[in-house]
Coordinates of C-alpha atoms in Angstrom, one line a residue:
X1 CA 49.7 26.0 13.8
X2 CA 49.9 29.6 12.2
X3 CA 47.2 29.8 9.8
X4 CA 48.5 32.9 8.3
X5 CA 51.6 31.0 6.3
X6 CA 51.7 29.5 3.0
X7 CA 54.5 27.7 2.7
X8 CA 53.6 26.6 -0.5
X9 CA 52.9 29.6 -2.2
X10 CA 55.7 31.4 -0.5
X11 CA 58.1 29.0 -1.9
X12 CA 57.2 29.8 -5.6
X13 CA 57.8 33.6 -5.2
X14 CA 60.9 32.8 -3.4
X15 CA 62.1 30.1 -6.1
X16 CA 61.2 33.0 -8.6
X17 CA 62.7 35.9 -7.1
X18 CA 66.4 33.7 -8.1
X19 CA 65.3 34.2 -11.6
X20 CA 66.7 30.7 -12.2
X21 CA 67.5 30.4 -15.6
X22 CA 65.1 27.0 -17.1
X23 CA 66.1 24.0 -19.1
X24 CA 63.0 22.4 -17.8
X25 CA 59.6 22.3 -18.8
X26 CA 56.6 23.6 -19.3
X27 CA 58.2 24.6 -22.8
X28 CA 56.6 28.3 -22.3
X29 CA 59.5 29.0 -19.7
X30 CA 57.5 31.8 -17.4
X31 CA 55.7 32.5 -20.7
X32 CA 58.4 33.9 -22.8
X33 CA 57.2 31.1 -25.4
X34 CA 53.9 31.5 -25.0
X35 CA 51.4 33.0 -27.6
X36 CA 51.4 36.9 -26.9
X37 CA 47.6 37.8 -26.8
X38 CA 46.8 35.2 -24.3
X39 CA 49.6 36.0 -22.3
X40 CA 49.4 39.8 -22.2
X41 CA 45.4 38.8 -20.8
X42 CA 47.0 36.6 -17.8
X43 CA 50.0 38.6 -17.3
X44 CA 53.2 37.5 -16.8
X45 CA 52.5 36.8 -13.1
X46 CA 50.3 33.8 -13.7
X47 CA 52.9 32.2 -16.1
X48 CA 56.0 32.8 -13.8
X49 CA 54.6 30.4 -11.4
X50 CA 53.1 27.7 -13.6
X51 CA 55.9 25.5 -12.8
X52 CA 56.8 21.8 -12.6
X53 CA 57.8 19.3 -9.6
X54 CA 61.9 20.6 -9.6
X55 CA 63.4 19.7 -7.0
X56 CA 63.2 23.4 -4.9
X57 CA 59.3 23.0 -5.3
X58 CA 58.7 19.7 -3.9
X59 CA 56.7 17.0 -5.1
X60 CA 52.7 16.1 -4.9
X61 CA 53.3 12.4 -5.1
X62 CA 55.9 12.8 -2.3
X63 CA 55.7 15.5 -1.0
X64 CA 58.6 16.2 2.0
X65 CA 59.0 20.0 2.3
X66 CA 56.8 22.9 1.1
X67 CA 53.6 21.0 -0.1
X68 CA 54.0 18.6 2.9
X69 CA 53.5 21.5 5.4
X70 CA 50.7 23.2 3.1
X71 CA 49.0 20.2 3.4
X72 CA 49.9 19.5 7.1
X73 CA 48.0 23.1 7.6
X74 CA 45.2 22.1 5.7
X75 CA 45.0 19.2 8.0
X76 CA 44.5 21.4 10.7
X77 CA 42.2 23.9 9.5
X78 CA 39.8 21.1 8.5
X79 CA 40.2 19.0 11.4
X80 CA 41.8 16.0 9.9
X81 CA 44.7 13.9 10.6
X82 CA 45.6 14.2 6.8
X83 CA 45.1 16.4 3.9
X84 CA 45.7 15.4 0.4
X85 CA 45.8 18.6 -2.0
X86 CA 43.8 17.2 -5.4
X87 CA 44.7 18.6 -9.0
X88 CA 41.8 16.4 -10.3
X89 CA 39.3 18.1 -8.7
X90 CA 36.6 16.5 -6.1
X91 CA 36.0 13.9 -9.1
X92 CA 39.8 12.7 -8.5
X93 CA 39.5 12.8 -4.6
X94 CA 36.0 10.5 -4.8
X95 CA 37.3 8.3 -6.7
X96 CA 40.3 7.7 -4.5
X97 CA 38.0 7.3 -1.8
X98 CA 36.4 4.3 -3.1
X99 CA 39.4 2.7 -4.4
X100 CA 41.0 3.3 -1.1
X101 CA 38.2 1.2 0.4
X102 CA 36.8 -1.0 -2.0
X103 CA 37.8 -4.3 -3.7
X104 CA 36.1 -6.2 -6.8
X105 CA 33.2 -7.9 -5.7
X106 CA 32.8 -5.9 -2.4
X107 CA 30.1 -3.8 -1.5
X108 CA 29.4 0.2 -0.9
X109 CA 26.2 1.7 0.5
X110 CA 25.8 4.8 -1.1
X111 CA 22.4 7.4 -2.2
X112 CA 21.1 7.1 -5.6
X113 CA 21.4 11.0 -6.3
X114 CA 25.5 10.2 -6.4
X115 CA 27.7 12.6 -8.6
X116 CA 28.8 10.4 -11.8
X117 CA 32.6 10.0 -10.2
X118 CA 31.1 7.7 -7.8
X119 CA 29.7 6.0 -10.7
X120 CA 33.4 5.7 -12.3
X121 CA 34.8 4.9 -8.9
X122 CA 32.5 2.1 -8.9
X123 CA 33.4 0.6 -12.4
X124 CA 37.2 1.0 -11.7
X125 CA 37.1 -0.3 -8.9
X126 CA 34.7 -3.2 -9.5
X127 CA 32.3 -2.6 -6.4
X128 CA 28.7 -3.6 -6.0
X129 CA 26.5 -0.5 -5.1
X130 CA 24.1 -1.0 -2.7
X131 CA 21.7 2.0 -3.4
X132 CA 19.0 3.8 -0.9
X133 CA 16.6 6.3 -2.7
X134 CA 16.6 9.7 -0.9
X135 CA 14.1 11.4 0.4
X136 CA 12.3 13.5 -2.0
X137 CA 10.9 17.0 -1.6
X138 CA 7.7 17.1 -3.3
X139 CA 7.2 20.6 -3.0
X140 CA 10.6 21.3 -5.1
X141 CA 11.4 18.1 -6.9
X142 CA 14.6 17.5 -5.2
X143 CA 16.3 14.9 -3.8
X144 CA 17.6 15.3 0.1
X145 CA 19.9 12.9 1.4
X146 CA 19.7 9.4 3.0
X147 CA 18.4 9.2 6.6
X148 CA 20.0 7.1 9.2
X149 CA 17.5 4.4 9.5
X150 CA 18.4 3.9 5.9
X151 CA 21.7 3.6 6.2
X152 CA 20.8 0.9 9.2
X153 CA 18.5 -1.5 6.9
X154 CA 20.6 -1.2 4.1
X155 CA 23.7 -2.3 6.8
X156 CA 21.6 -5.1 8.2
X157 CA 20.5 -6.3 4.7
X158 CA 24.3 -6.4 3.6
X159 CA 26.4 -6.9 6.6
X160 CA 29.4 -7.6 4.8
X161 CA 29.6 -3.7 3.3
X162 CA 32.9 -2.5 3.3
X163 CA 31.7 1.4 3.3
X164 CA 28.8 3.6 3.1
X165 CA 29.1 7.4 1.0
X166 CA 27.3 10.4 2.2
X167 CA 26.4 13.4 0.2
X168 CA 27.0 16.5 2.6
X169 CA 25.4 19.0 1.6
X170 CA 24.1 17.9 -1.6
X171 CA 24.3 20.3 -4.5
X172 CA 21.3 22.2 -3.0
X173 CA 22.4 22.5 0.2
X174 CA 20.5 20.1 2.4
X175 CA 22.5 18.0 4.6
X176 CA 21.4 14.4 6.4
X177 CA 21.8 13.7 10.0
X178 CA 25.6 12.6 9.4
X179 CA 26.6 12.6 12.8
X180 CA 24.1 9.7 13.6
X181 CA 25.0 7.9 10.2
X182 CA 29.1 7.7 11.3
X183 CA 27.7 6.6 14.6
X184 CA 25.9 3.7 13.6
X185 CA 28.1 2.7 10.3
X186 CA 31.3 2.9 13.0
X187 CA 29.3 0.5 15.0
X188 CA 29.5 -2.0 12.4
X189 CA 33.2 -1.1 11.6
X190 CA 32.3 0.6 8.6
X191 CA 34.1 3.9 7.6
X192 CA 31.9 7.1 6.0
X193 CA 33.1 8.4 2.9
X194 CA 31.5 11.7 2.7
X195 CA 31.2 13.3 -1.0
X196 CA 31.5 17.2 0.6
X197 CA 32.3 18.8 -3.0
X198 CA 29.5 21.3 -2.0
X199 CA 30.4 22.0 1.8
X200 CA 34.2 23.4 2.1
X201 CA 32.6 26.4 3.9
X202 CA 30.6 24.5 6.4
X203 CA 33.6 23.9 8.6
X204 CA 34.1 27.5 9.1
X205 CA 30.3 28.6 10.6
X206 CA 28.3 26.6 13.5
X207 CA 25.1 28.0 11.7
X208 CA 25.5 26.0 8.8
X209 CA 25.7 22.0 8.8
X210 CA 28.2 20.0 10.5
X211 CA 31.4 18.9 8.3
X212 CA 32.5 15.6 7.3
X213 CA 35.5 15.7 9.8
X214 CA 33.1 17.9 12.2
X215 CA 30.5 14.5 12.4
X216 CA 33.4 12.2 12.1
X217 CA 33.6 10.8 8.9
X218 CA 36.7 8.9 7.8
X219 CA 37.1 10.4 4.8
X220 CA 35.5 13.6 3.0
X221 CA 36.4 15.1 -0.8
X222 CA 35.8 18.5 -0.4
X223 CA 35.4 20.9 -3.2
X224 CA 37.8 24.1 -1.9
X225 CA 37.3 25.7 -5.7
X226 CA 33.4 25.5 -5.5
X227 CA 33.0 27.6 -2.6
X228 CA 36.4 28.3 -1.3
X229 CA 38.3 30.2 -3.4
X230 CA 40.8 28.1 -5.1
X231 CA 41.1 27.7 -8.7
X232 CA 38.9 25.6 -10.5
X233 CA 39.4 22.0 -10.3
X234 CA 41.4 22.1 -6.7
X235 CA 40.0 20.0 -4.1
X236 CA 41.2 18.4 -1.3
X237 CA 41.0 15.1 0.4
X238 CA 40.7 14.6 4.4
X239 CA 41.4 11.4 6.7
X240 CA 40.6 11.2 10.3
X241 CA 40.9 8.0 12.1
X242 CA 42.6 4.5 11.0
X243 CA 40.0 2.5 9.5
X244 CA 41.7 3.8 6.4
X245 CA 45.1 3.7 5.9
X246 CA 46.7 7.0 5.1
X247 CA 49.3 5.1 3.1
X248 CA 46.8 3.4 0.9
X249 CA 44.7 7.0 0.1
X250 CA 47.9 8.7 -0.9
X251 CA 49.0 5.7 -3.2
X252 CA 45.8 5.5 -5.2
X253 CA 45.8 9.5 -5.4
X254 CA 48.7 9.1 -6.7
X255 CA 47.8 6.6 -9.3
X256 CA 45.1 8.7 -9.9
X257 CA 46.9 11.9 -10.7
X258 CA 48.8 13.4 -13.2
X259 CA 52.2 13.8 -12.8
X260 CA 52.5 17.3 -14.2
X261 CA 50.8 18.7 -11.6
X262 CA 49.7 22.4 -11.4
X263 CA 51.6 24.7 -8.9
X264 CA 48.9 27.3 -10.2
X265 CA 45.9 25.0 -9.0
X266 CA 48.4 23.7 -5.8
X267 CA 49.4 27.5 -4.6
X268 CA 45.7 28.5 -4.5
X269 CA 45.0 25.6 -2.3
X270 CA 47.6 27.2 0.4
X271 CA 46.3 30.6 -0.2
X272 CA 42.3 29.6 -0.3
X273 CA 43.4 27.5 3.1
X274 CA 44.7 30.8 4.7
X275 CA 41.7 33.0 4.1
X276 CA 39.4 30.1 5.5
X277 CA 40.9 29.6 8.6
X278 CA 41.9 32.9 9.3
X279 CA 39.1 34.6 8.1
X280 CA 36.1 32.2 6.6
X281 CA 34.0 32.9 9.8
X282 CA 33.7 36.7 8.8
X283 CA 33.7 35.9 5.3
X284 CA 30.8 33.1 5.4
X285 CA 28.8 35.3 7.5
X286 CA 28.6 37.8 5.5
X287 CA 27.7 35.4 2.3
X288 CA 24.9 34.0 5.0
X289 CA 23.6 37.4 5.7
X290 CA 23.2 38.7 2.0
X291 CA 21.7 35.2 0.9
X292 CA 19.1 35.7 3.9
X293 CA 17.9 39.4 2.7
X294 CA 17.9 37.9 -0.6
X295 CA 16.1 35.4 -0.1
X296 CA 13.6 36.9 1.8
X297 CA 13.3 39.5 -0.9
X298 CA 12.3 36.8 -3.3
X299 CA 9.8 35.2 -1.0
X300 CA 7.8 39.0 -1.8
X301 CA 7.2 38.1 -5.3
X302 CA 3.5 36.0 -5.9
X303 CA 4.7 33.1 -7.8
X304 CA 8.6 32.4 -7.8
X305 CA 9.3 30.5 -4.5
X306 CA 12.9 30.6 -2.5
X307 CA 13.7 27.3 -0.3
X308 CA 14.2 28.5 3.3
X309 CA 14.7 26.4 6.7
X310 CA 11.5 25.3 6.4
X311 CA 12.4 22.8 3.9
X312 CA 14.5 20.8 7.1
X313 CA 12.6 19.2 10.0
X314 CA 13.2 15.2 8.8
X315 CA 16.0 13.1 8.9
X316 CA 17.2 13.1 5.9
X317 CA 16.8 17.4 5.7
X318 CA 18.4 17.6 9.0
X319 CA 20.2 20.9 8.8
X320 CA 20.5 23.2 5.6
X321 CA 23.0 25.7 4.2
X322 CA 20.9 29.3 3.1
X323 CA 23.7 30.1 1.2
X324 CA 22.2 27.7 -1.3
X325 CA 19.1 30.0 -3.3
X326 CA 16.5 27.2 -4.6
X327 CA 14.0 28.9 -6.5
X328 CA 10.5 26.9 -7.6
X329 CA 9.6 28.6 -10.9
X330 CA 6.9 25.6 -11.4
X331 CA 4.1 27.8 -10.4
X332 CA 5.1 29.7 -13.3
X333 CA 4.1 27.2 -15.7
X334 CA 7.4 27.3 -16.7
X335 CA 10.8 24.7 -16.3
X336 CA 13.9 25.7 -14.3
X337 CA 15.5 25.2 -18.0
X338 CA 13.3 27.8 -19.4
X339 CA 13.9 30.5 -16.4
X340 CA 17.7 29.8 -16.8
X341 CA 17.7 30.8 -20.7
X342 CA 15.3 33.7 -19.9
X343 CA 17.6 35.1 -16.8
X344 CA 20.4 34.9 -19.1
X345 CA 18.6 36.0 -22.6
X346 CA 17.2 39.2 -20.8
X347 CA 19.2 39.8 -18.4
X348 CA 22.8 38.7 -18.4
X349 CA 22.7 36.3 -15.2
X350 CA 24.1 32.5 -15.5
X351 CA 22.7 30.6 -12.5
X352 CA 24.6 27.3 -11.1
X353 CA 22.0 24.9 -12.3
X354 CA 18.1 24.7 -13.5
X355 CA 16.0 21.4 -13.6
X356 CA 12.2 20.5 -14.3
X357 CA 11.2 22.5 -11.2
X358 CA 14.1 24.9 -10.1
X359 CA 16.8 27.0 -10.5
X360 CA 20.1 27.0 -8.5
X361 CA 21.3 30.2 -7.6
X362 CA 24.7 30.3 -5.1
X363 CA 25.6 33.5 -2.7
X364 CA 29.3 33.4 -2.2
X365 CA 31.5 36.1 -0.3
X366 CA 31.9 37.4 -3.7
X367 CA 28.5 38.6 -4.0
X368 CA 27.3 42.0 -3.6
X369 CA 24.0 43.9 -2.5
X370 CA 24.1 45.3 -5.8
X371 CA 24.6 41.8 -8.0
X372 CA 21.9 40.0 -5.8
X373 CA 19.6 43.3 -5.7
X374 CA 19.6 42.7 -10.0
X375 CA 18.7 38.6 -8.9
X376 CA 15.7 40.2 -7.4
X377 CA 15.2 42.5 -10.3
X378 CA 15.4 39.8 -12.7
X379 CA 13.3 37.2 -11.4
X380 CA 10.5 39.8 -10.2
X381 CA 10.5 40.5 -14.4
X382 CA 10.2 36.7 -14.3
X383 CA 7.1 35.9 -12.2
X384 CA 5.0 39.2 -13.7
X385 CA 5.8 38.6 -17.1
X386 CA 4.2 35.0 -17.2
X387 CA 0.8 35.7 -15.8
X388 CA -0.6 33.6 -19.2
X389 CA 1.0 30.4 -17.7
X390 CA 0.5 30.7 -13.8
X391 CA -0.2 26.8 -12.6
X392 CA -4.0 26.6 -11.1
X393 CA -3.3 23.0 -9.6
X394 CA 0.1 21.8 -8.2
X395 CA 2.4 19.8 -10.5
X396 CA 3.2 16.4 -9.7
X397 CA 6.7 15.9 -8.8
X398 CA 8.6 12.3 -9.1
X399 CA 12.2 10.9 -9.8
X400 CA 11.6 7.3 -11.0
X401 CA 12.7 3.9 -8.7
X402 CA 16.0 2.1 -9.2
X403 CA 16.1 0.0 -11.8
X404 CA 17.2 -3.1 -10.6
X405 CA 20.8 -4.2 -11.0
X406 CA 21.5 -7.2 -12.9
X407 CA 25.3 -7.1 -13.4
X408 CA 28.5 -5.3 -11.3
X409 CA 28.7 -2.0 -13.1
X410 CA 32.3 -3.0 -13.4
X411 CA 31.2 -6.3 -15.6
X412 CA 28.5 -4.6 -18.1
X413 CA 30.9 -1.5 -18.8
X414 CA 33.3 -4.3 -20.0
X415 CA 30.7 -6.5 -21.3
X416 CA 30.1 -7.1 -25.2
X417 CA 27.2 -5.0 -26.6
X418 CA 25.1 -4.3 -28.8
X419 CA 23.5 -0.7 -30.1
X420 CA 19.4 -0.2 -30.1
X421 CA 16.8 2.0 -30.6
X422 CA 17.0 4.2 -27.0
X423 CA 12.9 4.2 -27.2
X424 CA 13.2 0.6 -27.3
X425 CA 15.6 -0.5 -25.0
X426 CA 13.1 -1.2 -21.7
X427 CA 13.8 -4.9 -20.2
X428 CA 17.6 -4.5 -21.7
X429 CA 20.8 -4.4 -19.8
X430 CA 22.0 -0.5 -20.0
X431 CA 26.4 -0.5 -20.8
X432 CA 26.2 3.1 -20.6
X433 CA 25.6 6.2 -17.8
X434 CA 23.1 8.4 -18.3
X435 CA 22.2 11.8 -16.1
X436 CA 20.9 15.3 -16.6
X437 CA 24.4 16.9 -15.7
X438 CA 24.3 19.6 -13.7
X439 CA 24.0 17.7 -11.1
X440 CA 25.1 14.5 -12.8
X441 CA 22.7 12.3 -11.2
X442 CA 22.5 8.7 -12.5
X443 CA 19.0 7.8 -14.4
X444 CA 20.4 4.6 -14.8
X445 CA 24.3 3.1 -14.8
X446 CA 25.8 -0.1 -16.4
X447 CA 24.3 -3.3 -15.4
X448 CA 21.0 -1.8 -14.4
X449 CA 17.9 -2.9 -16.2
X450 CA 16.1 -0.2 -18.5
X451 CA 12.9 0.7 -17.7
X452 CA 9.7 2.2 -19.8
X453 CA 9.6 4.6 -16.5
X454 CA 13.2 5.2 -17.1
X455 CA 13.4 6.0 -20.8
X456 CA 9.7 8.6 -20.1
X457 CA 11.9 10.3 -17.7
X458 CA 14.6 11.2 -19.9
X459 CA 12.3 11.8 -22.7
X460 CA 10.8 14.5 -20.3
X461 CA 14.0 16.2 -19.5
X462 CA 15.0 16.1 -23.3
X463 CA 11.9 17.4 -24.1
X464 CA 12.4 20.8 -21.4
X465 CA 15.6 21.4 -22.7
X466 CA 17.7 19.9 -19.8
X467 CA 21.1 18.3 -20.6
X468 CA 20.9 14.9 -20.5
X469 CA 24.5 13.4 -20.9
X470 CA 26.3 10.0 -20.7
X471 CA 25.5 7.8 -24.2
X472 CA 28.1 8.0 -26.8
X473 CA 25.2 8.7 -29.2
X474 CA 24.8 12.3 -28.8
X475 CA 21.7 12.5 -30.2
X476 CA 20.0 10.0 -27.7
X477 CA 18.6 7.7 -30.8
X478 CA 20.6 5.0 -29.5
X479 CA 22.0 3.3 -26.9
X480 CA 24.6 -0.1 -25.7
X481 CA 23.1 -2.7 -24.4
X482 CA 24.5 -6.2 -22.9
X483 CA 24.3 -8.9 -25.7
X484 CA 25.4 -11.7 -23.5
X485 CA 25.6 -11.7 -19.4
X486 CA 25.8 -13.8 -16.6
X487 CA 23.9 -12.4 -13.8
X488 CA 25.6 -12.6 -10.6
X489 CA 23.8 -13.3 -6.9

């Protein structure tokens, strides 16, 4: 297929260049209507394109013309049978997933370090989570991925799951041995879902780590706008095989989508699409080679530490993506939190994410010698301007175990509740989320039981600044708990 079209994009400037006349919405109508300061800063460009589903432009939620054929070229650039363009962003496309595979009352493997969509995916649809702990890094405080003897036990245990989710790469870059997972989960009859929201460039370099559709997956949501160039909040879905039906995915997506869908958001899928196929080998490498020097440039400095491929060797770090910078600041004696507000305080520079340990720092083919070279500037300020704290002894590094589930998460988010003291809610039945977001990482979910380890955990993270999210009390004083439950078996 010829990479170099984009039929979808093509097909707005040539519905433009008619200069139809519009009794249709949006109301703005190519931004004559629109307020004048905010559309002489996008330009008259962007707004004669934001468009609606007329008949000339096709349709998202049946598409037969110019999205069909962006999408079938998609398709092909990933490797997939099908390609589902998302306007809901990866959290849309994960959710469809597990809809598209999961009943009430049936049950999903999937890695406790989950993005909170998978959380939602597993209320709406009812689902039991089966949950594996992932390896953790002691040396950085991270969580890796799920290893395929894992994935086997946790198969074994619960023969009757009706999928397992992968996280590849997870948000810092480290990828499991997902080839060997599909293997074994396919030998079962169990089809991968692969949360890939931090791995659309993967596909287009053999030095990074295999793809969903690359290892075989049946399904991956992939993140195009993270790392591929789209705008924010486009992703797209793939399907390979036939354990899933393709009919199914594209009626839950959509369900699960609005039907004033973005042309904006849908044209810089086709557009992002071209420039990886045609050129993401040139342009990845080049991202790999800067985040390389970089890094190694970093690793000069006495106490700030950069993650290389060291960090891989196991099953569960099988293979790692160095476009990913994770920087240890805890021999500082400070938190990622408190590096992050310094960076930007002093120097201007918003990294992707900081936790107790770390900071997350992301080289994209949009970097520059020059805007890394003031990375290196900045942190070598960093680690010389906090010789007073330097750590004599290593710090102890922990995530704390899964609480234990005592109702579907489906059951205990509908559940009647009651509101208590947060400090006091150990041995209770949690009816809320709650996560340091970035990454948005489940602490605990509804239906799981509350821990003393849990609730010293968040405290921690509250107490280094980090954003802990999910309760509808904002100030964390409070939280819902189950008054009445029934616990299932």
């Amino acid at each position: 297929m010829n990479q170099h079209k984009t039929p979808l994009f093509t097909g707005l400037l040539n519905h433009i260049e008619k200069n139809p006349i519009a009794f249709h919405i949006p109301g703005h109508k190519q931004g004559k209507a629109a307020e004048p300061t905010f559309r002489n800063f996008l330009g008259d460009a962007v707004f004669s394109i934001d468009l609606i589903n007329i008949e000339p432009l096709d349709d998202l939620h049946h598409p037969h013309a110019i999205i069909k054929d962006a999408q079938e070229l998609a398709a092909y650039a990933f490797g997939a049978d099908y390609t589902y363009f998302s306007v809901q962003g990866t959290s849309g496309a994960i959710m469809t997933m597990v809809l598209s595979v999961c009943n009430p009352g049936d049950k999903i493997i999937v890695p406790r370090n989950v993005h909170k969509s998978v959380t939602s995916a597993i209320i709406f649809s009812g689902a039991i989570p089966i949950f594996i702990q992932p390896e953790l890094d002691e040396k950085l405080g991270i969580s890796h991925g799920i290893t395929p003897n894992s994935v086997k036990k946790a198969i074994k245990a619960h023969p009757d799951t009706k999928a397992v989710l992968v996280i590849n790469p997870t948000y810092f870059g480290v990828a499991a041995d997902l080839e060997e997972i599909v293997r074994i989960s396919h030998k079962y009859d169990i089809p991968v879902l692969v949360d890939e929201a931090h791995g659309v460039h993967i596909h287009f370099h053999e030095e990074l780590p295999l793809s969903a559709m690359q290892a075989g997956a049946d399904l991956s949501a992939t993140s195009v706008h993270k790392l591929g160039g789209s705008l924010t909040q486009s992703s797209i879905l793939n399907l390979q095989g036939t354990r899933v039906s393709h009919k199914k995915v594209q009626t839950i997506m959509s369900m699960l989508t609005t039907t004033s869908t973005s042309y904006l958001l849908l044209a810089s899928l086709d557009t992002a699409r071209k420039q990886l196929a045609t050129n993401g080998f040139t342009l990845v490498d080049e991202a790999l080679r800067l985040a390389n020097d970089t890094r190694k440039q970093i690793n000069s400095l006495n106490y700030v530490y950069c993650a290389a491929h060291e960090i891989i060797g196991t099953e569960a770090a099988y293979s790692f993506d160095p476009t990913k910078l994770i920087i240890s600041v805890k021999d500082l004696g400070i938190t990622g939190y408190d590096a992050e507000v310094w960076l930007r305080e002093n120097f201007s520079i918003e990294v992707e994410l900081s936790d107790l340990y770390n900071i997350l720092c992301i080289i994209t083919p949009a970097d520059t010698k020059e805007s890394a070279g003031k990375l290196v500037h900045a942190l070598k300020r960093l680690d010389e301007s906090n010789t007073e704290t330097i750590c004599g002894k290593d710090v102890q590094v922990s995530i704390p175990d899964i609480p234990l589930l005592a109702l579907t998460p489906r059951d205990a988010f509908y559940a009647e509740t009651e509101i208590i003291p947060f400090c006091s809610a150990a041995g209770r039945i949690s009816a809320e989320s709650i996560m340091v977001y970035p990454p948005g990482i489940p602490i605990f979910i509804p239906g799981e039981i509350i821990t003393e380890e849990n609730i010293n955990y968040i405290h921690k993270n509250i107490r280094a600044g980090l954003p802990v999210q999910g309760l509808q009390d904002e100030t964390l004083e409070t939280i819902h708990v189950i008054k009445e439950h029934k616990p299932f078996t």
